[in-house]
Tab-separated table of C-alpha atoms in Angstrom:
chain	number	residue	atom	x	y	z
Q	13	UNK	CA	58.489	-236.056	63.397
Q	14	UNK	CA	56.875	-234.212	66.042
Q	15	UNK	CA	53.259	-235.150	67.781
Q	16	UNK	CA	51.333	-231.701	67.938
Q	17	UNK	CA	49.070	-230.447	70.469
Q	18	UNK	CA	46.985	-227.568	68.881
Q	19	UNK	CA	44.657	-224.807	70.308
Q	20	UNK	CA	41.332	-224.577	70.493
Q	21	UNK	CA	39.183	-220.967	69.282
Q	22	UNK	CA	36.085	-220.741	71.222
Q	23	UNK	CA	34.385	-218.352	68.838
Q	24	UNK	CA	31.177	-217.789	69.629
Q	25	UNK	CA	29.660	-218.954	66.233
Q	26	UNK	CA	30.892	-222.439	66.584
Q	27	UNK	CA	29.790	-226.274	67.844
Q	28	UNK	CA	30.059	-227.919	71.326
Q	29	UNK	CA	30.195	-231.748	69.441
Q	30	UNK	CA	32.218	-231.839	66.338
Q	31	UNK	CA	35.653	-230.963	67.611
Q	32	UNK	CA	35.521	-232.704	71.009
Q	33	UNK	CA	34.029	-235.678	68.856
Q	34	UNK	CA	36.601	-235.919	66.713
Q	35	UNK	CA	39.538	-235.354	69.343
Q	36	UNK	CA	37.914	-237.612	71.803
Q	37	UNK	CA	37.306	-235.197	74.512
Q	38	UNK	CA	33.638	-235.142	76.496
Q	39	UNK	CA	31.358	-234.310	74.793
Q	40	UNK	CA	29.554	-231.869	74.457
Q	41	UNK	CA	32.785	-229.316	75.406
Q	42	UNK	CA	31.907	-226.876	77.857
Q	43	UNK	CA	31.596	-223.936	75.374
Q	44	UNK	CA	31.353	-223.378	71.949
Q	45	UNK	CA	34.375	-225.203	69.805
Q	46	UNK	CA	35.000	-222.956	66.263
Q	47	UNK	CA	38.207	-223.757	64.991
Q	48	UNK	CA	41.591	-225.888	66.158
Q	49	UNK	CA	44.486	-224.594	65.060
Q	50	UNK	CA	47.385	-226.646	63.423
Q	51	UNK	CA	50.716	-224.475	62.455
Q	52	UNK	CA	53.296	-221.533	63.171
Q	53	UNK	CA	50.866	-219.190	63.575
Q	54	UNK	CA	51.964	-216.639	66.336
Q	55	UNK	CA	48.276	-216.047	67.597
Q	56	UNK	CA	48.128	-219.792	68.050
Q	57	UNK	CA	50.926	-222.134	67.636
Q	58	UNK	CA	50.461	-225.642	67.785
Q	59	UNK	CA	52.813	-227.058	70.556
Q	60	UNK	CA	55.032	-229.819	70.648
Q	61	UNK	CA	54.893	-233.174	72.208
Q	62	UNK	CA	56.946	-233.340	75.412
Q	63	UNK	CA	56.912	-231.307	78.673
Q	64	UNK	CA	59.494	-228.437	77.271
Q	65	UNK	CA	56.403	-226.322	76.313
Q	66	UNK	CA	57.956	-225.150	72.789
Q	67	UNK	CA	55.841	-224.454	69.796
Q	68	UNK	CA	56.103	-225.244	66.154
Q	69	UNK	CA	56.838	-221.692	65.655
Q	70	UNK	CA	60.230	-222.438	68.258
Q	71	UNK	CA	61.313	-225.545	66.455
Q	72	UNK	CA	60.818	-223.864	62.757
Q	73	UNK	CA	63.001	-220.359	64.177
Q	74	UNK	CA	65.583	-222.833	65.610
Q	75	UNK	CA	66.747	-223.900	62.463
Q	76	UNK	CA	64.402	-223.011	59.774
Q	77	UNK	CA	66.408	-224.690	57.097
Q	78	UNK	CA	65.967	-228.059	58.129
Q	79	UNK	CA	61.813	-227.551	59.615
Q	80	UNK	CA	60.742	-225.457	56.437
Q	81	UNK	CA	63.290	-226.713	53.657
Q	82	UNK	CA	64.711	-224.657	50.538
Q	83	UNK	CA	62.046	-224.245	48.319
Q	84	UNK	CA	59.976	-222.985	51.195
Q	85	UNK	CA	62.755	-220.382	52.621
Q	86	UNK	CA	63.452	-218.796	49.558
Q	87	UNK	CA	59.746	-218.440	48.562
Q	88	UNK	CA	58.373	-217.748	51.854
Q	89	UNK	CA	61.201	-216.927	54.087
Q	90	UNK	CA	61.524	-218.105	57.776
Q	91	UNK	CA	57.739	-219.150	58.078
Q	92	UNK	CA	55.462	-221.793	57.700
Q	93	UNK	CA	53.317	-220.383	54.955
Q	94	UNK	CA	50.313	-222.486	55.846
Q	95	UNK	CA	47.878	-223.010	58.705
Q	96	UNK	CA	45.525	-225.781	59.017
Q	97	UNK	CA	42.670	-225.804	60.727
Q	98	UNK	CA	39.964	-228.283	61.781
Q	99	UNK	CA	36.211	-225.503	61.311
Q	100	UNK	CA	33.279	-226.518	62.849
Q	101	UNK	CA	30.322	-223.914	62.003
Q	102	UNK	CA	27.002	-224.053	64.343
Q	103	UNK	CA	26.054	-220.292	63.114
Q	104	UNK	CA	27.066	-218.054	60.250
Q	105	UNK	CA	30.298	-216.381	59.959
Q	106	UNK	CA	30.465	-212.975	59.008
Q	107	UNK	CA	30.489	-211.611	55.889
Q	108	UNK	CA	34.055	-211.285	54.813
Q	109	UNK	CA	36.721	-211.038	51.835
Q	110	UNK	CA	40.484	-211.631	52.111
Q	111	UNK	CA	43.362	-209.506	50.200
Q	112	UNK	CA	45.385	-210.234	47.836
Q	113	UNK	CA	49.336	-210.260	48.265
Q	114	UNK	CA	49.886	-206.638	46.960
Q	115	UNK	CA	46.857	-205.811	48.796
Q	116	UNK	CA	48.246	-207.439	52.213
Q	117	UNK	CA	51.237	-205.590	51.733
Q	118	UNK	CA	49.765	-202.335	50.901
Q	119	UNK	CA	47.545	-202.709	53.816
Q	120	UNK	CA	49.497	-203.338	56.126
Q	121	UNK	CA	51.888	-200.316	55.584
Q	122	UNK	CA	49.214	-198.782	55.821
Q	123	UNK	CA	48.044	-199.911	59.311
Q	124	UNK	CA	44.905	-201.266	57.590
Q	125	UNK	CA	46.190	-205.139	58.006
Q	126	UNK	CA	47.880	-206.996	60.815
Q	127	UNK	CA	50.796	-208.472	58.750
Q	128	UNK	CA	51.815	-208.394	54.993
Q	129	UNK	CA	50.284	-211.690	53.832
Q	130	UNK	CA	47.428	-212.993	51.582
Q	131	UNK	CA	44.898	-215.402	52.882
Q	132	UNK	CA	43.322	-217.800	50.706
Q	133	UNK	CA	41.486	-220.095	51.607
Q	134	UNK	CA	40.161	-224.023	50.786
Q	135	UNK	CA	37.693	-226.049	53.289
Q	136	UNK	CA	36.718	-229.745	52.516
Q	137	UNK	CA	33.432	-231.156	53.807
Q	138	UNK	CA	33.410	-233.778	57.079
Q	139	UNK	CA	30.090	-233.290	56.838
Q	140	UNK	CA	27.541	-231.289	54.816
Q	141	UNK	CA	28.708	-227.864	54.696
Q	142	UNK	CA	27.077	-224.691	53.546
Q	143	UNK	CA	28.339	-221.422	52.088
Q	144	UNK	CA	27.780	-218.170	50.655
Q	145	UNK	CA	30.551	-217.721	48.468
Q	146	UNK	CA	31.027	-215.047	44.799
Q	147	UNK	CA	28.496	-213.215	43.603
Q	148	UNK	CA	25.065	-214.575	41.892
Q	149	UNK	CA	24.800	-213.430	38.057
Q	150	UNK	CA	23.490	-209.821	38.593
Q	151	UNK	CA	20.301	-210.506	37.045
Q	152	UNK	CA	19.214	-213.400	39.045
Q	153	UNK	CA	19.757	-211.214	41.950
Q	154	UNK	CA	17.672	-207.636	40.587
Q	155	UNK	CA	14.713	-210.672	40.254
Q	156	UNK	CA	15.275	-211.818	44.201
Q	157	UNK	CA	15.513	-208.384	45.344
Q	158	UNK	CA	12.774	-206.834	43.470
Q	159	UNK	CA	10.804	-209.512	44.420
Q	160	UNK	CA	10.568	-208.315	48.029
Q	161	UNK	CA	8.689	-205.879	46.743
Q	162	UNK	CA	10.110	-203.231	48.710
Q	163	UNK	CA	10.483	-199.601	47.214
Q	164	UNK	CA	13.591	-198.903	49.417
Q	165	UNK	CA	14.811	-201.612	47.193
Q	166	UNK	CA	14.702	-199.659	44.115
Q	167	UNK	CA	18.102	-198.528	43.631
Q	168	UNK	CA	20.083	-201.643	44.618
Q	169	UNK	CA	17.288	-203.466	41.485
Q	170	UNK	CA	18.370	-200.706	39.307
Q	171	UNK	CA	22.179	-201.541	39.679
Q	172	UNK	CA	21.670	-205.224	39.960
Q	173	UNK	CA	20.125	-204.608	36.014
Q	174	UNK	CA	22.889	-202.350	35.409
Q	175	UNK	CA	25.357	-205.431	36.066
Q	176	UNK	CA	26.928	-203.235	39.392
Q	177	UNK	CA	26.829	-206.364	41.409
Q	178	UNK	CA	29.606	-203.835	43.976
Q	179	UNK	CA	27.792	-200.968	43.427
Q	180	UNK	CA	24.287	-202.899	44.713
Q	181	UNK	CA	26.080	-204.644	47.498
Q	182	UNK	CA	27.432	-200.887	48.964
Q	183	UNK	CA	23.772	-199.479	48.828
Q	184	UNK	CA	22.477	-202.869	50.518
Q	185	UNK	CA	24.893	-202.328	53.504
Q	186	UNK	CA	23.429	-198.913	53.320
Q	187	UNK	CA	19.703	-199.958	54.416
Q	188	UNK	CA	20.116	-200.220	58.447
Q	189	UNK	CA	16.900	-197.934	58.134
Q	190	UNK	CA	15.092	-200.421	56.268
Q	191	UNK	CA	16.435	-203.672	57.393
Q	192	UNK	CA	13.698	-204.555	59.661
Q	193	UNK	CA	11.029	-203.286	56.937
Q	194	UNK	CA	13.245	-205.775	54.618
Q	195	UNK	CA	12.958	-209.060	56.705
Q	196	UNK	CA	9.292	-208.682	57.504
Q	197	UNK	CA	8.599	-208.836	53.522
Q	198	UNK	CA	11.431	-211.968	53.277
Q	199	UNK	CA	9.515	-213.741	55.942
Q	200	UNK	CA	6.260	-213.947	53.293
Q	201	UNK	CA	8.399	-215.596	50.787
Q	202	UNK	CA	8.538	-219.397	51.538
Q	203	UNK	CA	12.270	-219.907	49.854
Q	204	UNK	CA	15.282	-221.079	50.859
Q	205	UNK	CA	17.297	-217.838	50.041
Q	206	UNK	CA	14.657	-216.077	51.766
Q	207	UNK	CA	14.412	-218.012	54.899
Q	208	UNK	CA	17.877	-217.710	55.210
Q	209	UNK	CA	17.790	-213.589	55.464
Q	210	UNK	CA	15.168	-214.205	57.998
Q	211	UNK	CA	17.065	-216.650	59.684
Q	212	UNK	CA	20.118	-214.296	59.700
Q	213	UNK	CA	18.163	-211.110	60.957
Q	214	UNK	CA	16.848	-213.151	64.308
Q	215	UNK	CA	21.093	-213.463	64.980
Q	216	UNK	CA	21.752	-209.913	63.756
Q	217	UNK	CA	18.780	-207.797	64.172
Q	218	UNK	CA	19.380	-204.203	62.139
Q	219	UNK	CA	22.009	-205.966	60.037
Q	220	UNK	CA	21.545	-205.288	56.657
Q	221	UNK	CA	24.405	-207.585	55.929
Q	222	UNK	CA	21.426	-210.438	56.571
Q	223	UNK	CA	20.287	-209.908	52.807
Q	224	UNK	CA	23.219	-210.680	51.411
Q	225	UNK	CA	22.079	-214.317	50.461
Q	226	UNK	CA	20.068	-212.242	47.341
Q	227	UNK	CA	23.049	-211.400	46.170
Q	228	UNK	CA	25.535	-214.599	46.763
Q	229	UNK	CA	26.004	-218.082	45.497
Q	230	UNK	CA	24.994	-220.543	47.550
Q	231	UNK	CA	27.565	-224.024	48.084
Q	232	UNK	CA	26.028	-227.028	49.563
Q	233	UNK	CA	29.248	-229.126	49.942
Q	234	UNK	CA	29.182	-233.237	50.198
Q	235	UNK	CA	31.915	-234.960	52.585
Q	236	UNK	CA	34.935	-234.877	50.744
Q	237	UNK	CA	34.185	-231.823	48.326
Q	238	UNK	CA	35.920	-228.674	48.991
Q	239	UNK	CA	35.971	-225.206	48.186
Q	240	UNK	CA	38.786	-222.595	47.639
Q	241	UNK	CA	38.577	-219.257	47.701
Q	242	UNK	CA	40.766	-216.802	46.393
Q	243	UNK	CA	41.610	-213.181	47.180
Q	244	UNK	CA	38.231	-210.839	46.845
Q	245	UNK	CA	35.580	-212.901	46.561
Q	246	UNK	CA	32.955	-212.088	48.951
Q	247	UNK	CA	31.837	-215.373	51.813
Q	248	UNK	CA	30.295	-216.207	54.708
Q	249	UNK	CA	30.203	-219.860	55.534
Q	250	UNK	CA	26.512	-220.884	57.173
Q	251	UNK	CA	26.944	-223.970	58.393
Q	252	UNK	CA	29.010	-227.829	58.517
Q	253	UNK	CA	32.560	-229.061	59.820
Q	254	UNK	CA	35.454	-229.801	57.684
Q	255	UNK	CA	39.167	-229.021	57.602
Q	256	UNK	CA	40.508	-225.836	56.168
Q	257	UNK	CA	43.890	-224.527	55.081
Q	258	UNK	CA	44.885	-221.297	54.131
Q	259	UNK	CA	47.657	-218.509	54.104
Q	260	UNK	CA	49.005	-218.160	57.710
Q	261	UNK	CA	47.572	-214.711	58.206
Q	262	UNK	CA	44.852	-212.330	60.248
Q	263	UNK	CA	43.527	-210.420	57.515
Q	264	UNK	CA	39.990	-210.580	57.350
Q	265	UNK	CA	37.350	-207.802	55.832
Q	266	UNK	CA	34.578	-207.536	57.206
Q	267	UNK	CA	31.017	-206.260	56.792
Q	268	UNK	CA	28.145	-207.634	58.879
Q	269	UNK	CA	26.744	-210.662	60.656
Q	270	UNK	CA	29.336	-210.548	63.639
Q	271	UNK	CA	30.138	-208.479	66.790
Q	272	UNK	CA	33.771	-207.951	65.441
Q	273	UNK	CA	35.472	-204.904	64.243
Q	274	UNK	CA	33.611	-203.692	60.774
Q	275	UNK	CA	35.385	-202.186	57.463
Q	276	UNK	CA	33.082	-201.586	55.056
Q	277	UNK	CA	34.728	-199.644	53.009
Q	278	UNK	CA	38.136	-201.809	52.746
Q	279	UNK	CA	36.209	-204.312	52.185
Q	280	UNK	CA	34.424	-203.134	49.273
Q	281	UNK	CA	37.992	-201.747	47.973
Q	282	UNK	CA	38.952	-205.471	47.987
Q	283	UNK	CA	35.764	-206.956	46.917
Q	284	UNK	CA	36.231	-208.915	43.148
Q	285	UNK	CA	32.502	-209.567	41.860
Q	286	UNK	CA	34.638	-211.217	38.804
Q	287	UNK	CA	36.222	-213.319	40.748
Q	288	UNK	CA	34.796	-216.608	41.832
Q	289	UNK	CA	35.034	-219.358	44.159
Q	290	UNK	CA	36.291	-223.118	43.100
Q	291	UNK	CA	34.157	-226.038	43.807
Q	292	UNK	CA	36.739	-228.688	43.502
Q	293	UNK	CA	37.231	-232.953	44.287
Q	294	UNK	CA	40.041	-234.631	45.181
Q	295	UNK	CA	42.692	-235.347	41.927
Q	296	UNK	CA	45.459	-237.916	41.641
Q	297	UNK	CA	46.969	-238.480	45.053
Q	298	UNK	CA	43.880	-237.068	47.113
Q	299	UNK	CA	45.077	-233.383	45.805
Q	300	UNK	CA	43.137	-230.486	45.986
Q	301	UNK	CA	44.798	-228.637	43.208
Q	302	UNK	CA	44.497	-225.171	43.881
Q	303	UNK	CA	46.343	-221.240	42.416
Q	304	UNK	CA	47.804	-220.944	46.155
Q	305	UNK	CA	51.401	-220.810	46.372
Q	306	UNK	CA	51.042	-220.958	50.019
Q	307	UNK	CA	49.562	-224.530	50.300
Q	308	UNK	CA	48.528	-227.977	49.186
Q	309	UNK	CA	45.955	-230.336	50.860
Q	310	UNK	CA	46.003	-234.205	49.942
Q	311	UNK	CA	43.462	-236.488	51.360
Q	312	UNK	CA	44.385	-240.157	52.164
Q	313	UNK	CA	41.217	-242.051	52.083
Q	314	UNK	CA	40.045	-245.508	52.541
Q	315	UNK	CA	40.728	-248.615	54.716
Q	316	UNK	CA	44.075	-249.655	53.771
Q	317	UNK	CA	44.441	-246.697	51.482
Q	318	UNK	CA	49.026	-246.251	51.344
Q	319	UNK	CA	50.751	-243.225	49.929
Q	320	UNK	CA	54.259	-242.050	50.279
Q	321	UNK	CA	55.189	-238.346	50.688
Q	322	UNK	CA	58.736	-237.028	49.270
Q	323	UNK	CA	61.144	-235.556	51.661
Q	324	UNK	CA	62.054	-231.703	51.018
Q	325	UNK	CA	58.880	-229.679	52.173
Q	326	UNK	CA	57.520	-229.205	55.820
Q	327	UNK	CA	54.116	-231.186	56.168
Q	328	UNK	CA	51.522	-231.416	58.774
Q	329	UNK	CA	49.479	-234.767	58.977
Q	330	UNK	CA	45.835	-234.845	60.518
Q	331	UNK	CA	43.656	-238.290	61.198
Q	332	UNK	CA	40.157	-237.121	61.081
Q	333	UNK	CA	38.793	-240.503	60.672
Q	334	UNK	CA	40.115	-244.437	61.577
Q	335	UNK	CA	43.738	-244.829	62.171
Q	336	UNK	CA	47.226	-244.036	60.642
Q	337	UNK	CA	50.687	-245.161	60.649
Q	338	UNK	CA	53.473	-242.140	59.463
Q	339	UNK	CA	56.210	-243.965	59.127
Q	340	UNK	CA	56.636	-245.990	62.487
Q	341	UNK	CA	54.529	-243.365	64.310
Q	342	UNK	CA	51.251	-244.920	64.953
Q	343	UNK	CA	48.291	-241.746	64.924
Q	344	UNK	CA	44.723	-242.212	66.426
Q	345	UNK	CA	41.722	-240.249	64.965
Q	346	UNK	CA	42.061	-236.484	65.971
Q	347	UNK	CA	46.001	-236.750	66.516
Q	348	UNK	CA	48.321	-234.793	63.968
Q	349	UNK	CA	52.204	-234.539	63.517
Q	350	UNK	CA	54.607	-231.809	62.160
Q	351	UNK	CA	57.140	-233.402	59.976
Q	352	UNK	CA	59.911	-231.420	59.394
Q	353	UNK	CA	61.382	-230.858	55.348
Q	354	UNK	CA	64.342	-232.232	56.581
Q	355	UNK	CA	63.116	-235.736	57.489
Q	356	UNK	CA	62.869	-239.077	55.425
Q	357	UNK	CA	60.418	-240.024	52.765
Q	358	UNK	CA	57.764	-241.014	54.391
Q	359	UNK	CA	55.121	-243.779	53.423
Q	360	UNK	CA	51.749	-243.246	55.084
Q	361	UNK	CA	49.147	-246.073	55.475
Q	362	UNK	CA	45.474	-245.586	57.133
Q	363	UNK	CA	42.484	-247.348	57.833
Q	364	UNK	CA	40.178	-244.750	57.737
Q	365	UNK	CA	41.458	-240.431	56.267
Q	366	UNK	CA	44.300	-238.757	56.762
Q	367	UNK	CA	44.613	-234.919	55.913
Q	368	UNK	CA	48.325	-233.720	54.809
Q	369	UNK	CA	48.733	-229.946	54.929
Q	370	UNK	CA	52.140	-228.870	52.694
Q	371	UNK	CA	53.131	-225.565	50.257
Q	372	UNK	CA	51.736	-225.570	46.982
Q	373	UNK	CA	54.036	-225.318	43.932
């Protein structure tokens, strides 16, 4: 078992409190806090306790048999097929969509993707958390848009009743011109959906990716609920903290509401409108049961809540909230271990949650 010490993104979207909180650094940081890292991941590797300065990714290419296991290798090769992530959201994210395998793979050969792998995704609520995530029925957004009352509008209403959910959300991107025009008439509409395209538009001014909320679901998740999303469906998380796992990869579409590199049209190639987003609780043993191949997150939650964990598959272990014992290692709240596939059976005990991060099956 192996205490980790994991980077810190410093994206410009997210919070100076909820990370440094929760590792019990000063608070608030210095900067804005988005995302720490927990994994293999070569753009940032968790490191390993001790003054040697290796990585996770160094122990697990050492001897990836006994860090990542059988079942792992000959599914995923010599990598940890996960990454875990603690996500704390002050401001939107961009709009985005994630490939599929084939997609990845295809991509990539293409030079379109920086490596060959999916990237789904699940986050679970520390605190309320907000998302845009799938596509609204069609008709529910022709009423929002046409609503606005705005005859630049016309075409993307006519779609929306034509059930081309895609088809409207190309010609949307499509109205730089008439953004501005767009968010004046959204300002005299006192709703949530939108206030939040107004809201958007003073971050991203010109972006017609702001109006986006017509045409998306919105998730308001509760601590402890979580969300998965699969390959294609169209997000952009708003606002909250909570833990996230997904596929370890880079490959992120994207199409407004960030300074980043923009892709429009692989983006829409990828888009799904059929494909939706799972709202899902915690199952027998804290799972979040998910399609992902590439991961499983369990919660452990309650004072004096005891589970143990099988030997045979690499797991990372998180405290987010109290205190844990892993085996004879004692964890504080923000510290996380790497425990190798082939290590013991381990029986973990907390007084408050633990997060374990493992492949799915």
């Amino acid at each position: 078992m192996h205490l980790l010490t994991n980077p810190v993104k410093d994206y410009a979207w997210g919070s100076r409190t909820d990370i440094a909180e929760l590792t019990g650094r000063p608070v608030p940081a210095q900067g804005p806090e988005a995302e720490m890292w927990l994994g293999a991941h070569p753009s940032g590797p968790s490191r390993l306790g001790g003054d040697d300065g290796r990585t996770l990714a160094d122990l697990i290419g050492a001897d990836p048999r006994a860090g990542l296991g059988d079942a792992t290798l000959e599914a995923f090769g010599e990598r940890l097929p996960y990454l875990l992530k603690l996500i704390a959201v002050a401001q939107p994210l961009s709009l985005q969509v994630h490939p599929s395998a084939e997609q990845a793979v295809d991509g990539h050969a293409r030079g379109v993707y920086g490596d060959p792998w999916p990237k789904p995704e699940l986050v679970c609520a520390l605190t309320p958390f907000t998302a845009l995530a799938g596509f609204r029925p069609p008709e529910q957004a022709a009423m929002l848009v046409d609503r606005l009352g705005v005859p630049d509008l016309k075409d993307v209403v006519s779609l929306l009743e034509g059930g081309e959910s895609l088809g409207a959300l190309e010609a949307l991107l499509g109205k730089r011109q008439a953004a501005e025009q767009i968010v004046w008439a959204a300002s005299a509409v006192h709703h949530p959906d939108y206030e939040l395209v107004v809201r958007l538009a003073r971050r991203y001014p010109g972006d017609p990716a702001c109006l986006a909320p017509l045409l998306l679901r919105r998730h308001e998740l509760a601590p402890g609920q979580a969300l998965f999303l699969g390959a294609g469906v169209l997000h952009c998380y708003l606002k909250g903290f909570g833990v996230e796992i997904m596929g370890s990869s880079d490959n992120v579409m994207r199409a407004g509401l960030t300074p980043k590199l923009l892709n429009v049209a692989e983006l829409l190639r990828i888009t799904d409108p059929a494909t939706a987003p799972l709202a899902l609780a915690a199952g027998p043993g804290g799972v979040y049961d998910t399609p992902s191949p590439e991961f499983r997150l369990r919660r452990i939650d309650g004072a004096g809540a005891e589970q143990s964990l099988p030997a045979g598959v690499p797991r990372i272990l998180l405290v987010t909230e109290g205190t844990a014992t892993a085996g004879t290692t004692e964890l504080r709240q923000g510290e996380s271990v790497f425990v190798p596939a082939a290590g013991p059976a381990l029986t973990v005990r907390t007084t408050g949650t633990v997060f374990v991060a493992e492949p799915g099956t």
